[in-house]
Tab-separated table of C-alpha atoms in Angstrom:
chain	number	residue	atom	x	y	z
A	12	MET	CA	-47.254	41.507	-73.277
A	13	ASN	CA	-47.252	42.234	-77.021
A	14	ARG	CA	-44.359	43.475	-79.115
A	15	TRP	CA	-45.727	47.030	-79.238
A	16	ALA	CA	-45.688	47.242	-75.449
A	17	ILE	CA	-42.119	45.937	-75.299
A	18	ALA	CA	-41.070	48.452	-77.962
A	19	ILE	CA	-42.706	51.322	-76.046
A	20	LEU	CA	-40.948	50.327	-72.810
A	21	ALA	CA	-37.579	50.055	-74.600
A	22	TRP	CA	-38.005	53.374	-76.408
A	23	GLY	CA	-39.029	55.162	-73.211
A	24	LEU	CA	-36.046	53.806	-71.306
A	25	ALA	CA	-33.636	54.786	-74.096
A	26	PHE	CA	-35.008	58.342	-74.391
A	27	ARG	CA	-35.025	58.934	-70.630
A	28	SER	CA	-31.497	57.509	-70.379
A	29	ALA	CA	-30.279	60.040	-72.929
A	30	ILE	CA	-31.810	62.880	-70.921
A	31	ALA	CA	-30.363	61.477	-67.689
A	32	TYR	CA	-26.902	61.305	-69.250
A	33	PHE	CA	-26.762	64.851	-70.616
A	34	LEU	CA	-28.905	66.858	-68.185
A	35	GLN	CA	-26.967	68.432	-65.338
A	36	PRO	CA	-28.215	67.644	-61.815
A	37	GLY	CA	-30.628	69.937	-60.017
A	38	PHE	CA	-30.123	71.170	-56.498
A	39	ASP	CA	-32.705	68.708	-55.113
A	40	GLU	CA	-30.744	65.849	-56.667
A	41	ALA	CA	-27.563	67.172	-55.063
A	42	TYR	CA	-29.256	67.008	-51.666
A	43	TYR	CA	-30.414	63.462	-52.309
A	44	TYR	CA	-26.850	62.460	-53.152
A	45	VAL	CA	-25.824	63.851	-49.758
A	46	TYR	CA	-28.529	61.641	-48.225
A	47	THR	CA	-26.658	58.605	-49.598
A	48	LEU	CA	-23.594	59.685	-47.608
A	49	HIS	CA	-25.522	59.968	-44.354
A	50	PRO	CA	-27.894	56.988	-43.928
A	51	SER	CA	-30.894	57.649	-41.708
A	52	LEU	CA	-34.262	56.144	-40.883
A	53	SER	CA	-35.806	59.248	-42.437
A	54	TYR	CA	-35.078	62.885	-43.235
A	55	PHE	CA	-36.886	66.048	-42.190
A	56	ASP	CA	-39.656	66.121	-44.808
A	57	HIS	CA	-38.570	63.108	-46.870
A	58	PRO	CA	-38.929	59.396	-46.143
A	59	PRO	CA	-35.742	57.336	-46.659
A	60	LEU	CA	-36.208	55.541	-49.996
A	61	VAL	CA	-34.994	58.508	-52.067
A	62	ALA	CA	-31.534	57.963	-50.584
A	63	LEU	CA	-31.564	54.303	-51.614
A	64	THR	CA	-32.775	54.955	-55.171
A	65	THR	CA	-30.220	57.763	-55.594
A	66	GLY	CA	-27.430	55.562	-54.313
A	67	LEU	CA	-28.313	52.479	-56.352
A	68	GLY	CA	-26.437	53.516	-59.489
A	69	ILE	CA	-23.476	54.744	-57.468
A	70	TRP	CA	-23.169	51.453	-55.617
A	71	LEU	CA	-23.528	49.450	-58.845
A	72	THR	CA	-20.936	51.423	-60.822
A	73	GLY	CA	-18.665	52.905	-58.179
A	74	ASP	CA	-18.961	56.251	-59.984
A	75	VAL	CA	-20.711	59.488	-59.011
A	76	SER	CA	-22.209	61.390	-61.933
A	77	GLN	CA	-25.467	62.924	-63.052
A	78	PHE	CA	-26.243	59.680	-64.859
A	79	THR	CA	-25.398	57.215	-62.082
A	80	ILE	CA	-27.510	59.000	-59.466
A	81	ARG	CA	-30.467	58.556	-61.860
A	82	ILE	CA	-29.999	54.873	-62.687
A	83	GLY	CA	-32.357	53.870	-59.885
A	84	THR	CA	-35.066	56.165	-61.265
A	85	LEU	CA	-34.616	54.862	-64.814
A	86	ILE	CA	-35.044	51.274	-63.632
A	87	LEU	CA	-37.934	51.951	-61.273
A	88	TYR	CA	-40.010	53.919	-63.759
A	89	THR	CA	-39.687	51.138	-66.301
A	90	GLY	CA	-41.125	48.858	-63.638
A	91	THR	CA	-43.807	51.457	-62.854
A	92	LEU	CA	-44.916	51.457	-66.496
A	93	LEU	CA	-44.939	47.664	-66.543
A	94	PHE	CA	-47.247	47.533	-63.510
A	95	LEU	CA	-49.489	50.175	-65.106
A	96	TYR	CA	-49.695	48.029	-68.234
A	97	LEU	CA	-50.615	44.939	-66.208
A	98	SER	CA	-53.244	46.905	-64.257
A	99	SER	CA	-54.885	48.147	-67.446
A	100	ALA	CA	-54.775	44.696	-69.031
A	101	ARG	CA	-56.479	43.207	-65.967
A	102	LEU	CA	-59.134	45.916	-65.732
A	103	PHE	CA	-59.813	46.379	-69.449
A	104	SER	CA	-57.852	44.594	-72.196
A	105	GLU	CA	-54.385	44.202	-73.672
A	106	LYS	CA	-55.283	46.706	-76.393
A	107	THR	CA	-56.259	49.288	-73.774
A	108	ALA	CA	-53.127	48.493	-71.778
A	109	THR	CA	-50.901	49.232	-74.777
A	110	LEU	CA	-52.587	52.595	-75.332
A	111	THR	CA	-52.304	53.445	-71.616
A	112	LEU	CA	-48.617	52.519	-71.696
A	113	ALA	CA	-48.059	54.754	-74.724
A	114	ILE	CA	-49.791	57.669	-72.977
A	115	ALA	CA	-47.846	57.329	-69.706
A	116	THR	CA	-44.574	56.924	-71.626
A	117	THR	CA	-45.206	60.102	-73.621
A	118	ILE	CA	-46.538	62.642	-71.086
A	119	PRO	CA	-43.595	65.016	-70.417
A	120	PHE	CA	-43.842	65.326	-66.643
A	121	PHE	CA	-44.154	61.582	-66.207
A	122	GLN	CA	-41.044	61.096	-68.336
A	123	ILE	CA	-38.921	63.625	-66.448
A	124	GLY	CA	-40.389	63.895	-62.936
A	125	PHE	CA	-41.140	60.204	-62.419
A	126	GLY	CA	-38.787	58.569	-64.894
A	127	THR	CA	-35.542	60.549	-65.172
A	128	LEU	CA	-34.696	62.787	-62.207
A	129	THR	CA	-33.862	61.227	-58.881
A	130	LEU	CA	-36.802	62.332	-56.729
A	131	PRO	CA	-38.968	60.804	-53.976
A	132	ASP	CA	-41.666	60.336	-56.627
A	133	SER	CA	-39.727	57.511	-58.249
A	134	PRO	CA	-40.082	54.918	-55.437
A	135	LEU	CA	-43.540	56.300	-54.620
A	136	MET	CA	-44.844	55.609	-58.120
A	137	PHE	CA	-43.109	52.238	-58.432
A	138	PHE	CA	-44.636	50.786	-55.276
A	139	TRP	CA	-47.981	52.483	-55.745
A	140	SER	CA	-48.368	51.174	-59.311
A	141	ALA	CA	-47.428	47.726	-57.976
A	142	CYS	CA	-50.081	48.144	-55.282
A	143	LEU	CA	-52.710	49.224	-57.817
A	144	CYS	CA	-51.835	46.257	-60.014
A	145	LEU	CA	-52.251	43.865	-57.086
A	146	ALA	CA	-55.567	45.529	-56.179
A	147	ALA	CA	-56.808	45.060	-59.747
A	148	TYR	CA	-55.957	41.355	-59.560
A	149	GLU	CA	-57.531	41.070	-56.115
A	150	PHE	CA	-60.832	42.779	-56.814
A	151	PHE	CA	-61.588	41.890	-60.440
A	152	PRO	CA	-61.533	38.767	-62.604
A	153	SER	CA	-59.795	38.606	-65.948
A	154	PRO	CA	-61.691	40.555	-68.635
A	155	GLY	CA	-63.547	38.622	-71.314
A	156	LYS	CA	-64.745	35.824	-69.022
A	157	PRO	CA	-68.504	36.326	-68.548
A	158	ASP	CA	-68.886	33.370	-66.178
A	159	ASP	CA	-66.535	35.007	-63.702
A	160	PHE	CA	-68.778	38.043	-63.280
A	161	ALA	CA	-71.353	36.000	-61.421
A	162	ALA	CA	-68.826	34.795	-58.855
A	163	ASP	CA	-68.848	36.373	-55.407
A	164	TYR	CA	-65.755	38.241	-54.292
A	165	HIS	CA	-63.748	36.518	-51.562
A	166	PRO	CA	-60.801	38.335	-49.922
A	167	THR	CA	-57.430	36.664	-50.420
A	168	SER	CA	-53.884	36.997	-49.110
A	169	ARG	CA	-53.234	39.660	-51.764
A	170	LEU	CA	-54.795	42.140	-49.325
A	171	ALA	CA	-51.874	41.599	-46.946
A	172	TRP	CA	-49.338	42.296	-49.663
A	173	ILE	CA	-51.242	45.447	-50.617
A	174	GLY	CA	-50.497	46.749	-47.108
A	175	LEU	CA	-46.799	46.019	-47.573
A	176	LEU	CA	-46.684	47.838	-50.920
A	177	LEU	CA	-48.574	50.811	-49.482
A	178	GLY	CA	-46.019	51.030	-46.706
A	179	LEU	CA	-43.171	51.020	-49.206
A	180	ALA	CA	-44.944	53.744	-51.200
A	181	CYS	CA	-45.087	55.843	-48.012
A	182	LEU	CA	-41.351	55.283	-47.510
A	183	GLY	CA	-40.961	56.914	-50.925
A	184	LYS	CA	-43.202	59.929	-50.310
A	185	TYR	CA	-45.998	60.784	-47.910
A	186	HIS	CA	-48.466	60.771	-50.794
A	187	GLY	CA	-48.645	57.033	-50.180
A	188	PHE	CA	-50.944	57.667	-47.212
A	189	ILE	CA	-53.474	59.505	-49.402
A	190	LEU	CA	-53.245	56.986	-52.215
A	191	GLY	CA	-53.741	54.102	-49.821
A	192	ALA	CA	-56.669	55.791	-48.102
A	193	GLY	CA	-58.473	55.789	-51.450
A	194	LEU	CA	-58.899	52.018	-51.285
A	195	VAL	CA	-61.119	52.344	-48.212
A	196	PRO	CA	-63.960	54.356	-49.829
A	197	PHE	CA	-63.745	52.041	-52.833
A	198	CYS	CA	-64.546	49.048	-50.629
A	199	LEU	CA	-67.200	51.004	-48.724
A	200	VAL	CA	-69.089	52.194	-51.793
A	201	SER	CA	-68.758	48.985	-53.811
A	202	SER	CA	-70.926	46.573	-51.862
A	203	ARG	CA	-69.420	43.633	-53.753
A	204	HIS	CA	-66.027	44.359	-52.182
A	205	ARG	CA	-67.144	45.519	-48.750
A	206	SER	CA	-66.210	42.175	-47.216
A	207	ALA	CA	-62.547	43.102	-47.703
A	208	LEU	CA	-62.814	45.639	-44.872
A	209	TRP	CA	-63.427	43.011	-42.163
A	210	SER	CA	-61.304	40.251	-43.622
A	211	LYS	CA	-58.510	38.641	-41.617
A	212	TRP	CA	-56.237	39.524	-44.505
A	213	THR	CA	-56.995	43.206	-43.977
A	214	LEU	CA	-55.767	42.894	-40.405
A	215	ALA	CA	-52.592	41.329	-41.745
A	216	SER	CA	-52.377	44.164	-44.275
A	217	ILE	CA	-52.565	46.797	-41.529
A	218	ALA	CA	-49.904	44.989	-39.521
A	219	LEU	CA	-47.545	44.782	-42.525
A	220	PHE	CA	-48.228	48.422	-43.353
A	221	LEU	CA	-47.312	49.592	-39.850
A	222	LEU	CA	-44.244	47.389	-39.779
A	223	THR	CA	-43.091	48.743	-43.147
A	224	ILE	CA	-43.462	52.413	-42.177
A	225	SER	CA	-41.841	51.848	-38.767
A	226	PRO	CA	-38.609	53.660	-39.837
A	227	ILE	CA	-40.437	56.968	-40.362
A	228	LEU	CA	-42.565	56.407	-37.257
A	229	LEU	CA	-39.469	55.799	-35.154
A	230	TRP	CA	-37.606	58.776	-36.663
A	231	ASN	CA	-40.566	61.094	-36.067
A	232	TRP	CA	-40.977	59.817	-32.513
A	233	GLN	CA	-37.314	60.659	-31.897
A	234	HIS	CA	-37.658	64.125	-33.473
A	235	ASP	CA	-40.894	65.430	-31.956
A	236	TRP	CA	-42.951	64.270	-34.987
A	237	ALA	CA	-41.257	66.914	-37.117
A	238	SER	CA	-42.150	65.474	-40.533
A	239	PHE	CA	-45.807	64.894	-39.747
A	240	ARG	CA	-46.232	68.326	-38.142
A	241	PHE	CA	-44.520	70.046	-41.088
A	242	GLN	CA	-46.587	68.237	-43.714
A	243	SER	CA	-49.882	68.777	-41.877
A	244	VAL	CA	-49.277	72.526	-41.460
A	245	ARG	CA	-48.682	72.870	-45.198
A	246	ALA	CA	-52.167	71.559	-45.892
A	247	VAL	CA	-53.883	74.165	-43.701
A	248	PRO	CA	-54.895	77.449	-45.417
A	249	GLN	CA	-53.005	80.461	-44.060
A	250	THR	CA	-54.696	83.081	-46.248
A	251	GLY	CA	-57.939	83.627	-48.130
A	252	TYR	CA	-58.829	81.664	-51.237
A	253	ASN	CA	-57.422	82.906	-54.543
A	254	PHE	CA	-59.249	81.732	-57.663
A	255	GLU	CA	-56.490	83.101	-59.868
A	256	GLY	CA	-54.079	80.757	-58.091
A	257	LEU	CA	-56.504	77.900	-58.697
A	258	LEU	CA	-56.619	78.687	-62.421
A	259	VAL	CA	-52.826	78.926	-62.629
A	260	THR	CA	-52.471	75.564	-60.851
A	261	PHE	CA	-54.953	73.959	-63.228
A	262	LEU	CA	-53.324	75.353	-66.383
A	263	ALA	CA	-49.791	74.587	-65.143
A	264	ALA	CA	-50.721	70.924	-64.660
A	265	VAL	CA	-52.209	70.802	-68.150
A	266	GLY	CA	-49.003	72.309	-69.515
A	267	TYR	CA	-46.732	69.912	-67.656
A	268	MET	CA	-48.700	66.985	-69.055
A	269	PHE	CA	-48.967	68.673	-72.504
A	270	PRO	CA	-52.385	70.051	-73.487
A	271	THR	CA	-53.307	67.159	-75.780
A	272	PHE	CA	-53.116	64.888	-72.733
A	273	GLY	CA	-53.822	67.307	-69.876
A	274	PHE	CA	-57.269	68.467	-70.964
A	275	PRO	CA	-58.476	64.953	-71.940
A	276	ILE	CA	-57.382	63.507	-68.578
A	277	TRP	CA	-59.450	66.109	-66.735
A	278	TRP	CA	-62.432	65.598	-69.017
A	279	VAL	CA	-62.375	61.804	-68.890
A	280	SER	CA	-61.920	61.724	-65.092
A	281	LEU	CA	-64.728	64.176	-64.331
A	282	ARG	CA	-67.025	62.448	-66.830
A	283	SER	CA	-66.272	59.094	-65.206
A	284	PHE	CA	-66.940	60.552	-61.757
A	285	GLY	CA	-70.308	61.862	-62.925
A	286	ARG	CA	-71.287	58.517	-64.394
A	287	VAL	CA	-70.241	56.508	-61.347
A	288	PHE	CA	-72.032	58.916	-59.001
A	289	SER	CA	-75.223	58.742	-61.049
A	290	ASN	CA	-75.070	54.925	-61.175
A	291	LEU	CA	-74.317	54.143	-57.534
A	292	ARG	CA	-76.994	51.448	-57.559
A	293	LEU	CA	-74.895	49.487	-60.075
A	294	LEU	CA	-71.868	49.284	-57.794
A	295	GLY	CA	-73.244	46.184	-56.105
A	296	SER	CA	-74.296	44.575	-59.370
A	297	GLU	CA	-72.671	41.428	-60.687
A	298	ASP	CA	-73.417	42.111	-64.369
A	299	GLN	CA	-71.035	43.576	-66.934
A	300	THR	CA	-72.259	47.146	-66.400
A	301	GLY	CA	-71.874	46.928	-62.634
A	302	ILE	CA	-68.360	45.511	-62.905
A	303	SER	CA	-67.413	48.306	-65.319
A	304	GLN	CA	-68.632	50.936	-62.828
A	305	GLN	CA	-66.670	49.257	-60.042
A	306	LYS	CA	-63.479	49.402	-62.093
A	307	GLN	CA	-63.971	53.092	-62.762
A	308	LEU	CA	-64.607	53.626	-59.044
A	309	LEU	CA	-61.319	51.928	-58.146
A	310	ILE	CA	-59.364	54.239	-60.449
A	311	LEU	CA	-61.233	57.337	-59.259
A	312	SER	CA	-60.699	56.409	-55.596
A	313	VAL	CA	-56.932	56.355	-55.928
A	314	SER	CA	-56.472	59.233	-58.387
A	315	LEU	CA	-59.184	61.883	-57.953
A	316	PRO	CA	-58.371	62.800	-54.309
A	317	ILE	CA	-54.764	63.491	-55.284
A	318	PHE	CA	-55.098	65.610	-58.406
A	319	LEU	CA	-58.345	67.342	-57.444
A	320	GLY	CA	-57.310	67.940	-53.843
A	321	PHE	CA	-53.943	69.471	-54.651
A	322	THR	CA	-55.408	71.488	-57.519
A	323	LEU	CA	-57.905	73.032	-55.112
A	324	MET	CA	-55.045	73.623	-52.673
A	325	GLY	CA	-53.475	75.820	-55.352
A	326	GLY	CA	-56.110	78.432	-54.484
A	327	TYR	CA	-54.538	79.160	-51.101
A	328	ARG	CA	-50.879	78.196	-51.508
A	329	GLN	CA	-48.385	77.608	-54.272
A	330	ILE	CA	-47.884	73.909	-54.906
A	331	LEU	CA	-45.157	72.004	-56.661
A	332	PRO	CA	-46.172	70.195	-59.867
A	333	SER	CA	-45.106	66.852	-58.426
A	334	TRP	CA	-47.736	67.084	-55.702
A	335	HIS	CA	-50.761	66.309	-57.878
A	336	MET	CA	-49.107	64.386	-60.720
A	337	PRO	CA	-49.420	60.936	-59.040
A	338	GLY	CA	-53.185	61.361	-59.279
A	339	PHE	CA	-53.013	62.165	-62.976
A	340	PHE	CA	-50.800	59.118	-63.465
A	341	GLY	CA	-53.537	56.897	-62.036
A	342	ALA	CA	-56.132	58.690	-64.148
A	343	SER	CA	-54.172	57.758	-67.285
A	344	LEU	CA	-55.841	54.347	-66.929
A	345	GLN	CA	-59.174	55.991	-67.696
A	346	LEU	CA	-57.700	57.991	-70.553
A	347	GLY	CA	-56.366	54.759	-72.068
A	348	ASP	CA	-59.781	53.130	-71.728
A	349	TRP	CA	-61.428	56.127	-73.416
A	350	ALA	CA	-58.841	56.098	-76.224
A	351	ALA	CA	-59.448	52.381	-76.811
A	352	GLY	CA	-63.168	53.056	-77.226
A	353	ILE	CA	-62.520	55.818	-79.760
A	354	GLN	CA	-59.924	53.719	-81.575
A	355	SER	CA	-62.441	50.973	-82.276
A	356	LYS	CA	-64.516	53.487	-84.283
A	357	TYR	CA	-61.926	55.980	-85.519
A	358	PRO	CA	-58.476	54.341	-85.419
A	359	GLN	CA	-56.850	57.067	-87.512
A	360	ARG	CA	-57.830	59.758	-85.007
A	361	ILE	CA	-56.153	57.990	-82.098
A	362	ARG	CA	-53.100	57.205	-84.213
A	363	ASN	CA	-52.738	60.858	-85.250
A	364	TRP	CA	-53.310	62.019	-81.665
A	365	LEU	CA	-50.643	59.767	-80.167
A	366	TRP	CA	-48.051	60.107	-82.913
A	367	GLY	CA	-48.588	63.856	-83.303
A	368	SER	CA	-48.329	64.464	-79.567
A	369	GLY	CA	-45.395	62.090	-79.157
A	370	VAL	CA	-43.276	63.541	-81.969
A	371	THR	CA	-43.980	67.109	-80.831
A	372	ILE	CA	-43.068	66.322	-77.216
A	373	VAL	CA	-39.838	64.557	-78.216
A	374	LEU	CA	-38.797	67.523	-80.369
A	375	LEU	CA	-39.602	70.055	-77.635
A	376	LEU	CA	-37.804	68.060	-74.929
A	377	SER	CA	-34.800	67.557	-77.213
A	378	LEU	CA	-34.585	71.277	-77.966
A	379	ALA	CA	-34.955	72.093	-74.269
A	380	LEU	CA	-32.187	69.618	-73.402
A	381	MET	CA	-29.847	71.070	-76.024
A	382	HIS	CA	-30.478	74.559	-74.730
A	383	VAL	CA	-29.973	73.648	-71.073
A	384	THR	CA	-26.737	71.787	-71.863
A	385	ASN	CA	-25.337	73.957	-74.687
A	386	GLY	CA	-27.269	77.242	-74.673
A	387	ILE	CA	-28.376	76.964	-78.316
A	388	VAL	CA	-30.803	79.908	-78.029
A	389	GLN	CA	-28.820	82.002	-75.544
A	390	GLN	CA	-27.882	85.429	-76.857
A	391	GLY	CA	-24.126	85.744	-77.100
A	392	GLY	CA	-23.555	82.065	-76.324
A	393	ASP	CA	-20.645	80.279	-78.003
A	394	ARG	CA	-22.986	77.538	-79.249
A	395	ALA	CA	-26.031	79.685	-79.973
A	396	ILE	CA	-27.786	79.128	-83.280
A	397	ALA	CA	-27.971	82.312	-85.406
A	398	GLY	CA	-26.828	84.413	-82.453
A	399	GLY	CA	-29.595	83.230	-80.151
A	400	PHE	CA	-32.667	85.143	-78.969
A	401	TRP	CA	-33.116	84.219	-75.275
C-alpha cells in the first residue's frame, strides 16, 4: 500500500469521525441502540450484527453517545475500504486501486450510509468487501505476470472461507444472499472457473455458510419465518409499473452518489456489461484479453444485480437509497479501472475530476452538518447566518 492510499484512508476516517461526533442520532440508530440492550439471535427484519456493531463503541468506552454508537461503523468502513483497495490491486494494479479508494472515500452516500451512521449496511459491506477480496485472490493471479495467465485454475481452500464471509455478510443484512448468489453465474459463464462449482471446497463453503447464518435460521424457525416472509413480500409488485418512479429512483441514486460519480458509474457498468456480453467467447480464454473480460464479469456479477434490480424495483414501490448502494459500491471497481485508463492519457482531467468533486462534496457536507447541528440557514434561528432563508 502506497503513501497516497494510507493518506486517503486516514483522511476519510478523520472526516467521518467529525461527522459522527457532531451529527445527532437518527431514529433508526436509536432503535439499534435498543437492540444492544436486548440481545437476540435476530430481529424482525434485521439480522443481529447491527446490534454488535452499535454496541462496540459503548462496550469499549463505557459511554453512550452519538459518537460511541458509531465507533463500530467508523472502524468497519475503514476496513471495507482497505479490502476494496486490495481487491482492485489484485484485479488491476496499485495505481487503479488508489483511484478506486479515492472514489469510494469521496462518494457522499458511501461516506455517510456505510461509513458514519450505525446501520446494518456497515457489517454487510465490511464482510462482503472481504469476500470480494478473497474471491479476487482465488480466481485471478497477480497482475503483471504474463506466465501466470497460461496456468489452469485450481480451486483452493479460499472457497470455504468465502462461504464463511458470505454468511457473516448475511448476518449484517439480507443483501448478502443476493451478493453471494452473484458468484454462481460468474463461475457458470466463465468456463475457466467452472470447476469451482463442483469442488470439495465449495461443499465446505456451503457448510460454513449455513453454519454462519444459523442464528437467523433458528430465529426465523421459532417465529414462523417472519423475516423471510416479510422481505419476500416486499419484492413482489403490488401495483402497476410506474416509469416516473423508476426515473426518480435512478436520479435519486445519482444524487446520493453525487452526479460526477453517479452518472459515470452507470455508464461504465453498462458499457462493461455490453462488452462482456458481446465477447462471451473470450470468457474461457487464457490470454490477457480473456482474463480482462473475466475480471469485469466478476465485478458485474456481484454489483449489477443489486443496483439494477433495485432501481427497476423503484418502478413499482418506493425503495430506500441503501437498498441499491451496495451494488454501486462494487461497481466503483470498474469506475476506478476506467479512471486509471483515462489518467494514463489525460492525467490532468482525472486530477481535476477527483479534486473538484472531493472539495465540493466536503464543502456541501460540512454546510449540511452545520445546518443540522446549528441551524445556520434557518429563518429566525439564533445561529442563522444573515437571518437565514430556510
